[in-house]
Coordinates of N, CA, C and O in Angstrom, one line a residue:
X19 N -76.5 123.2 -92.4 CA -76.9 124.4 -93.0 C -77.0 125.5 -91.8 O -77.9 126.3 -92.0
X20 N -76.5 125.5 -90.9 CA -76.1 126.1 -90.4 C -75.6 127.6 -90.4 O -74.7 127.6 -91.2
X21 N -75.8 129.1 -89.8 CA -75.6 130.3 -89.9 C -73.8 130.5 -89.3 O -73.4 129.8 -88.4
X22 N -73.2 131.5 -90.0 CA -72.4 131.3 -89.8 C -71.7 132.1 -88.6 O -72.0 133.3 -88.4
X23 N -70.8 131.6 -87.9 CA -70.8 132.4 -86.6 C -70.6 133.5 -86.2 O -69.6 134.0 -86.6
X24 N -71.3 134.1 -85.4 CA -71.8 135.9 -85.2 C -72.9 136.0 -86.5 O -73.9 136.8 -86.4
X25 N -72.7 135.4 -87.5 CA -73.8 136.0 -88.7 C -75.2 136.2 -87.6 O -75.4 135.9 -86.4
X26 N -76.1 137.1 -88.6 CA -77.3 137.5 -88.2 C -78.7 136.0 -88.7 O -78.5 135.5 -89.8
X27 N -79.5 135.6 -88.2 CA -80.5 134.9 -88.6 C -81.5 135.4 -89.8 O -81.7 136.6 -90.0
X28 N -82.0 134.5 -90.5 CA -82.8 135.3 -91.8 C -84.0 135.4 -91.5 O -84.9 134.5 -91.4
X29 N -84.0 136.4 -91.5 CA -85.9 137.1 -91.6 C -86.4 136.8 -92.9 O -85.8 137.3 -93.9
X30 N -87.8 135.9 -93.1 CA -88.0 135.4 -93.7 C -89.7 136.2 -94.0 O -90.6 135.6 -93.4
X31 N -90.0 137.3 -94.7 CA -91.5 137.6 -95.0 C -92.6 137.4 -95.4 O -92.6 136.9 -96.5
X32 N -93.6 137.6 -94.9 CA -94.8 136.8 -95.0 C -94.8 136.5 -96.2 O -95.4 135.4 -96.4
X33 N -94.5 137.1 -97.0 CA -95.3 136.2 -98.7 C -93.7 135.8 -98.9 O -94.2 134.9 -99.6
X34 N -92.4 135.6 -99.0 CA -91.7 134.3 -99.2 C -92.4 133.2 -98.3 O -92.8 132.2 -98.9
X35 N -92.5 133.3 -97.1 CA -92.7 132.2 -96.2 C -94.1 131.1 -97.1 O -94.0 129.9 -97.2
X36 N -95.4 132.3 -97.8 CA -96.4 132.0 -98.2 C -96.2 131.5 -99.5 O -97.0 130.7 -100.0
X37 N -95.1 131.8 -100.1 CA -94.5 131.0 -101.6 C -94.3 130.0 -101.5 O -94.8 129.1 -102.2
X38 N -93.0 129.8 -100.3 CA -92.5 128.4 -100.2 C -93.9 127.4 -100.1 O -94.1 126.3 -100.6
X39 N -94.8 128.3 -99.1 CA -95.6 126.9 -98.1 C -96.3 126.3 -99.5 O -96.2 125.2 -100.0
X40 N -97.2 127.7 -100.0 CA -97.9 127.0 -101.3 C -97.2 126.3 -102.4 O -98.0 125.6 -103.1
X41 N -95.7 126.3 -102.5 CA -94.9 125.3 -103.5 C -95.4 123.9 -103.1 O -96.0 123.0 -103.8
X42 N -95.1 123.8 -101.6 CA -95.3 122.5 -101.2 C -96.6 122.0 -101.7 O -96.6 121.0 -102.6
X43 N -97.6 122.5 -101.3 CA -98.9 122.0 -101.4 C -99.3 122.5 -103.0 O -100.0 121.5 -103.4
X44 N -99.2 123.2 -103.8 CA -99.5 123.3 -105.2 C -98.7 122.4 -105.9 O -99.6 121.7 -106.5
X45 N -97.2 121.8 -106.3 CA -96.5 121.5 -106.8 C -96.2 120.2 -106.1 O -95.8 119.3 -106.9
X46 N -96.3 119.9 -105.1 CA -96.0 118.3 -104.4 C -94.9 117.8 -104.2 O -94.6 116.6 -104.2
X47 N -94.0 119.1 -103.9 CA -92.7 118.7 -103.1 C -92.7 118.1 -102.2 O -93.7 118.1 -101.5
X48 N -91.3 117.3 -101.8 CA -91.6 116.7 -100.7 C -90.9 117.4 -99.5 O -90.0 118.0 -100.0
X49 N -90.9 117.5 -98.5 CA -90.0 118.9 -97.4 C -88.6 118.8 -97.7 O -87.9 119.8 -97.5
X50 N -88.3 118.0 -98.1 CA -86.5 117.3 -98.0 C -86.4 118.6 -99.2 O -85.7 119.5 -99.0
X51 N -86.9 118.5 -100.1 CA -86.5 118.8 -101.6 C -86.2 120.4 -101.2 O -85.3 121.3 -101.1
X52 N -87.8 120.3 -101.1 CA -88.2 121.9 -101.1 C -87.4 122.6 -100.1 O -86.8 123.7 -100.3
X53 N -87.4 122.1 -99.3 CA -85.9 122.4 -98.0 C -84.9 123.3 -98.4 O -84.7 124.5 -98.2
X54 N -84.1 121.8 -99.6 CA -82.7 121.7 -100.0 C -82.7 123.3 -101.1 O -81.9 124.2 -101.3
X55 N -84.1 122.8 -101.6 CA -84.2 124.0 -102.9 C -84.3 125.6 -102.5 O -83.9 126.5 -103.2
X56 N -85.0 125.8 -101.2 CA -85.2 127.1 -101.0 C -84.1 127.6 -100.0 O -83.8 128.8 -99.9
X57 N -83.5 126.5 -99.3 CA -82.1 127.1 -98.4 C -83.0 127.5 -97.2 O -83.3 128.6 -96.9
X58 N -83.1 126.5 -96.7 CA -84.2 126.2 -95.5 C -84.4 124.7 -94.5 O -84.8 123.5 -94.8
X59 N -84.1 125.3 -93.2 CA -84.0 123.9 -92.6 C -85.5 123.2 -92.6 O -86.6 123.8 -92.7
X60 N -85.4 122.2 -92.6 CA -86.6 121.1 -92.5 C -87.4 121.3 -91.6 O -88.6 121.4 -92.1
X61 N -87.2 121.4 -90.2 CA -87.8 122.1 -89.3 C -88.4 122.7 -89.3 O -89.5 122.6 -88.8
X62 N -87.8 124.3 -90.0 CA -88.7 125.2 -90.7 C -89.9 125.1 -91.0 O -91.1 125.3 -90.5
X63 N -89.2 124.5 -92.3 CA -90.5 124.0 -93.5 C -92.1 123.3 -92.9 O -93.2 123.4 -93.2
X64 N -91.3 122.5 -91.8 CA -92.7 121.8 -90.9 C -93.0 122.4 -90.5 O -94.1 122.7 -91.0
X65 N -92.8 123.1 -89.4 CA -93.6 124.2 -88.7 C -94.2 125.4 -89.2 O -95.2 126.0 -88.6
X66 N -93.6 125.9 -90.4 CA -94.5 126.7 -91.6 C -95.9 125.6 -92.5 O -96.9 126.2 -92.9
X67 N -95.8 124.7 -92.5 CA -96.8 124.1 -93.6 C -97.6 124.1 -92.5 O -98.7 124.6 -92.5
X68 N -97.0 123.5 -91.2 CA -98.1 123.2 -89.5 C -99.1 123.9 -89.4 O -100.3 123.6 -89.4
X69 N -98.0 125.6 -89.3 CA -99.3 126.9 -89.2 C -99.9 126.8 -89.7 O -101.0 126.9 -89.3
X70 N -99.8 126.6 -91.5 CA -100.1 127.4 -92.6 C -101.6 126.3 -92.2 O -102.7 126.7 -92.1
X71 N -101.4 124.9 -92.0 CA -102.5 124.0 -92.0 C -103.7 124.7 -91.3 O -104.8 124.9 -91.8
X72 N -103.1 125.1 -90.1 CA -103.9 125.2 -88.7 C -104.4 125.9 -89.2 O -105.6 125.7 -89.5
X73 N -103.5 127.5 -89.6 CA -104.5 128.5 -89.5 C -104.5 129.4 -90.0 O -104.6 130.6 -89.6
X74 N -104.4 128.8 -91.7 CA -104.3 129.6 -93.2 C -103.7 131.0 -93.4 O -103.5 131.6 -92.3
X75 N -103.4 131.6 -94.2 CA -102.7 132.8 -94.4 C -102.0 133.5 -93.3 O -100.8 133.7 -93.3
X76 N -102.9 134.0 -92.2 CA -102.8 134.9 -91.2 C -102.1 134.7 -90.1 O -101.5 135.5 -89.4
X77 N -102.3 133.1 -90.1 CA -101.0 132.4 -89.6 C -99.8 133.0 -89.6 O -99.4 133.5 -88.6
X78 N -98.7 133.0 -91.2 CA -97.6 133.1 -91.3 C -97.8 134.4 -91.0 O -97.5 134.8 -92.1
X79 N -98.1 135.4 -90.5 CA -97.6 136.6 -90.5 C -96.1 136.6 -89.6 O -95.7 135.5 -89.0
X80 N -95.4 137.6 -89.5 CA -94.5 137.3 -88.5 C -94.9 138.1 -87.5 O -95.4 139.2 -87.6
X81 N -94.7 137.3 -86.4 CA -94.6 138.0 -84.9 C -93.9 138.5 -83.7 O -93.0 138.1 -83.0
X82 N -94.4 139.2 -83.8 CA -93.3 140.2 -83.2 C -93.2 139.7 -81.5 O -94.1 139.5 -80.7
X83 N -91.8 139.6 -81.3 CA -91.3 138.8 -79.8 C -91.3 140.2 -78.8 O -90.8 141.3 -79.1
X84 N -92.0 139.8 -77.5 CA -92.2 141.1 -76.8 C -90.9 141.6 -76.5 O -91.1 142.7 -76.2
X85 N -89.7 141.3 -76.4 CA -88.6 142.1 -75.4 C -88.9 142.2 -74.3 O -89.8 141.7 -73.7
X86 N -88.1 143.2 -73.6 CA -88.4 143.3 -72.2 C -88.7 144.3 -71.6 O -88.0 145.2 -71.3
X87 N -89.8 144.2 -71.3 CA -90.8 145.2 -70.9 C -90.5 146.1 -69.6 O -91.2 147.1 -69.5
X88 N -89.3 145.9 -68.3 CA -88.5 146.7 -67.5 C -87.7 146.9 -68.4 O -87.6 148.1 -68.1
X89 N -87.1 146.8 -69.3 CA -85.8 147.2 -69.5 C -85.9 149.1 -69.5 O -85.0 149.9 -69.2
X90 N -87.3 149.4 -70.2 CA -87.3 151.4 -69.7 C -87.8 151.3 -68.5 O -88.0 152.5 -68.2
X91 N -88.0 150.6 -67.5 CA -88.5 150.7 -66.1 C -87.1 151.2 -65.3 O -86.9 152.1 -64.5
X92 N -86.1 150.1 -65.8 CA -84.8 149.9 -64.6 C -83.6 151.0 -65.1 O -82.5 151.1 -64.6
X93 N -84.1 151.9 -66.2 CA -83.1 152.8 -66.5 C -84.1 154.3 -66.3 O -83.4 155.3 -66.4
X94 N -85.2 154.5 -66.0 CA -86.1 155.4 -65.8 C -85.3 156.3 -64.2 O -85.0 155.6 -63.2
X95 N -85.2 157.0 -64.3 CA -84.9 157.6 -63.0 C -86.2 158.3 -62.2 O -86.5 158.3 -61.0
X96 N -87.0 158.8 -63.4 CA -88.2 159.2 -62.6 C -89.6 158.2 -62.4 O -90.7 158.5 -63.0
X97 N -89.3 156.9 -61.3 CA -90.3 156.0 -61.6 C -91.3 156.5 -59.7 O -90.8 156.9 -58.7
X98 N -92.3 156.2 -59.9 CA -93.3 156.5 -59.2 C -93.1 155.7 -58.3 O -92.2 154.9 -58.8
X99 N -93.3 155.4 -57.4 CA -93.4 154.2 -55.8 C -93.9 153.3 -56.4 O -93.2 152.3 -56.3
X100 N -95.4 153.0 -57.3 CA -95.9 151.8 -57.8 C -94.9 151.2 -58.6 O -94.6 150.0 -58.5
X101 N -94.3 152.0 -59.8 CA -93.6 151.8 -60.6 C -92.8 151.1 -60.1 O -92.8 149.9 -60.4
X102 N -92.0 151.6 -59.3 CA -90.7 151.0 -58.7 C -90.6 149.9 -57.5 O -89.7 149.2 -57.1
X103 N -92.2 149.9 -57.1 CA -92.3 148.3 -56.4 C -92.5 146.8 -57.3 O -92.1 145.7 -57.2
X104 N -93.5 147.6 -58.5 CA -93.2 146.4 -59.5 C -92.3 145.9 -60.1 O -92.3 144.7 -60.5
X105 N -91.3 146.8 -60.2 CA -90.2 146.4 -60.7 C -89.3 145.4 -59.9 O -88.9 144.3 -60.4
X106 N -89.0 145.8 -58.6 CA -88.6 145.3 -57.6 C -89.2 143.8 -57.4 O -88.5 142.8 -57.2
X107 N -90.4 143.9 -57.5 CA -91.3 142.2 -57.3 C -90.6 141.4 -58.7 O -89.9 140.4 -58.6
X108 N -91.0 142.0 -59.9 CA -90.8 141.5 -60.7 C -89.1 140.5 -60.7 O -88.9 139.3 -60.7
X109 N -88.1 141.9 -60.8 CA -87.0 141.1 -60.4 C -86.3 139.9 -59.0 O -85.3 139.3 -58.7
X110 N -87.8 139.9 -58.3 CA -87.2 138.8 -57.1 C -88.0 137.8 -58.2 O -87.1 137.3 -58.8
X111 N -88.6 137.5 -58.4 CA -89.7 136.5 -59.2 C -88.8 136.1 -60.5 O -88.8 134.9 -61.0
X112 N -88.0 137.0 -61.0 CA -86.9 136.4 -61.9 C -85.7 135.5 -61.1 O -85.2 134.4 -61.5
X113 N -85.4 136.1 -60.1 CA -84.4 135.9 -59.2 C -84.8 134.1 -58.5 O -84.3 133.0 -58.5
X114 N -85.8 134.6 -58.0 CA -86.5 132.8 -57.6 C -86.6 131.8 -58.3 O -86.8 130.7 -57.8
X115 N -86.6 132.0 -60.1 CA -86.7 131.2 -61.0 C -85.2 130.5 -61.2 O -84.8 129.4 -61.5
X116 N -84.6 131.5 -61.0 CA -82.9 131.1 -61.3 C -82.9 130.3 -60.2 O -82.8 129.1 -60.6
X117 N -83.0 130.3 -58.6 CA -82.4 129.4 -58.1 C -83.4 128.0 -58.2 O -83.0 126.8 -58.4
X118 N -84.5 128.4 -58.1 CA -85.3 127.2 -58.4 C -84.6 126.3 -59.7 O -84.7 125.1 -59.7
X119 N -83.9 126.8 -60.8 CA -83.3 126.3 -61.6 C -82.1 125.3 -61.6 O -82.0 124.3 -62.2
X120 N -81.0 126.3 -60.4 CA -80.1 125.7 -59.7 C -79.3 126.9 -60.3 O -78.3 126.4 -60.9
X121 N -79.3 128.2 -60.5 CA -78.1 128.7 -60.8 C -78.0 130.0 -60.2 O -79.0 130.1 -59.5
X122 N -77.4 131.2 -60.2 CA -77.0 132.2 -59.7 C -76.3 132.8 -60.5 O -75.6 132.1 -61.3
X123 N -76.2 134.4 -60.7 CA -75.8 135.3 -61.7 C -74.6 135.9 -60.4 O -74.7 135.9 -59.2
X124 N -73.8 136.1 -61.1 CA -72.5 136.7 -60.2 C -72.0 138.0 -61.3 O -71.4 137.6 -62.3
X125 N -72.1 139.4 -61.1 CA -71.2 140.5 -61.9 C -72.7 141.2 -62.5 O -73.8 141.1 -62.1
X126 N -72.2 141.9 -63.3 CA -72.9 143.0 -64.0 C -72.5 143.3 -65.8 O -71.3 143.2 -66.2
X127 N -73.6 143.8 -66.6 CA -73.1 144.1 -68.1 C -72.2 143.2 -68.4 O -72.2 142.1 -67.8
X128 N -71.5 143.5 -69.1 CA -70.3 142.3 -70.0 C -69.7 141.1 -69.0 O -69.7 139.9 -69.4
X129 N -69.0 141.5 -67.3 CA -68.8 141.0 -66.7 C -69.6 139.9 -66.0 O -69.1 139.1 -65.1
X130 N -70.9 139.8 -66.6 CA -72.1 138.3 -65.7 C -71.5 137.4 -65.8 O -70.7 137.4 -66.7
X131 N -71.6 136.5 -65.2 CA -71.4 135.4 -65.3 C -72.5 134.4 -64.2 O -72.9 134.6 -63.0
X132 N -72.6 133.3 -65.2 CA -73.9 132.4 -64.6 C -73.3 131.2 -63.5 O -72.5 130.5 -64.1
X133 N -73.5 130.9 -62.5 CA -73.0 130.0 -61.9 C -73.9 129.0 -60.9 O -74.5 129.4 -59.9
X134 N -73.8 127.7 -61.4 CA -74.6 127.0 -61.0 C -74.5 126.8 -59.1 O -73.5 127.0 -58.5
X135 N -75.4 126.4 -58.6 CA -75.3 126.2 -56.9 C -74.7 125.2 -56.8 O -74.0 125.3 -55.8
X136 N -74.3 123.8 -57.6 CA -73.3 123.0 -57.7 C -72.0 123.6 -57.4 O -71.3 123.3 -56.4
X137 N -71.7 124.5 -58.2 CA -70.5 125.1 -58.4 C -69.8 125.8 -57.2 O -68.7 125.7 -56.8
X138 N -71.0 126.7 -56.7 CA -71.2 127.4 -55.6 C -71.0 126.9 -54.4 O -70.7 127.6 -53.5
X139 N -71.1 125.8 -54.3 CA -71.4 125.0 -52.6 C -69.7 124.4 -52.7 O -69.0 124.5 -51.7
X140 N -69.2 123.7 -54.2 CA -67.9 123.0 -53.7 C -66.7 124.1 -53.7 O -65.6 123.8 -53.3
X141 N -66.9 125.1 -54.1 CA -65.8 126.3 -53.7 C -65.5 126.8 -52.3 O -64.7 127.7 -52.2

């Protein structure tokens, strides 16, 4: 059940999310069913009833994922010295995580490409 490729993911709203979960627990589906029935992976379904256990209603709200918080820093032309040293830290601290990783970015926009230090050392 699977999205289909390029498709978009389903945003799913707090009171569907709160219909389904209460199906489960009012009606005594079992995840498999209620799954199959609402067009919803299993996984889901677990980690929806999980919250809903933990930490009733307010739980399912949906939450909003921060993005990236330089992304108006590194296109700003008018950034302040502080501004622009944070930024700068910030990006070596990304930079240290990649190699600690084992890998290395090579190019820019559409042209990146990720390349591991394996890769890198036998060339």
């Amino acid at each position: 059940m699977a999205r289909p490729k390029g498709g978009k993911n389903k945003r799913w709203s707090t009171e569907e999310k709160l219909r389904i979960v209460r199906r489960y627990f009012d009606e005594r589906i079992g995840q498999g069913t209620l799954a199959k029935e609402e067009n919803i992976s299993a996984g889901q379904l677990y980690n929806w009833i999980k919250r809903y256990a933990e930490g009733g209603p307010e739980a399912m709200e949906n939450r909003k994922k921060p993005g990236n918080p330089f992304a108006a820093l590194s296109t700003s032309k008018s950034l302040t010295e502080e501004q622009r040293l944070k930024l700068i830290v910030e990006k070596q601290k990304i930079e240290i995580e990649r190699l600690k990783k084992g890998y290395v970015v090579k190019g820019v926009g559409a042209s990146k490409e990720f390349v591991t230090l394996r890769d890198l050392n036998t060339k």
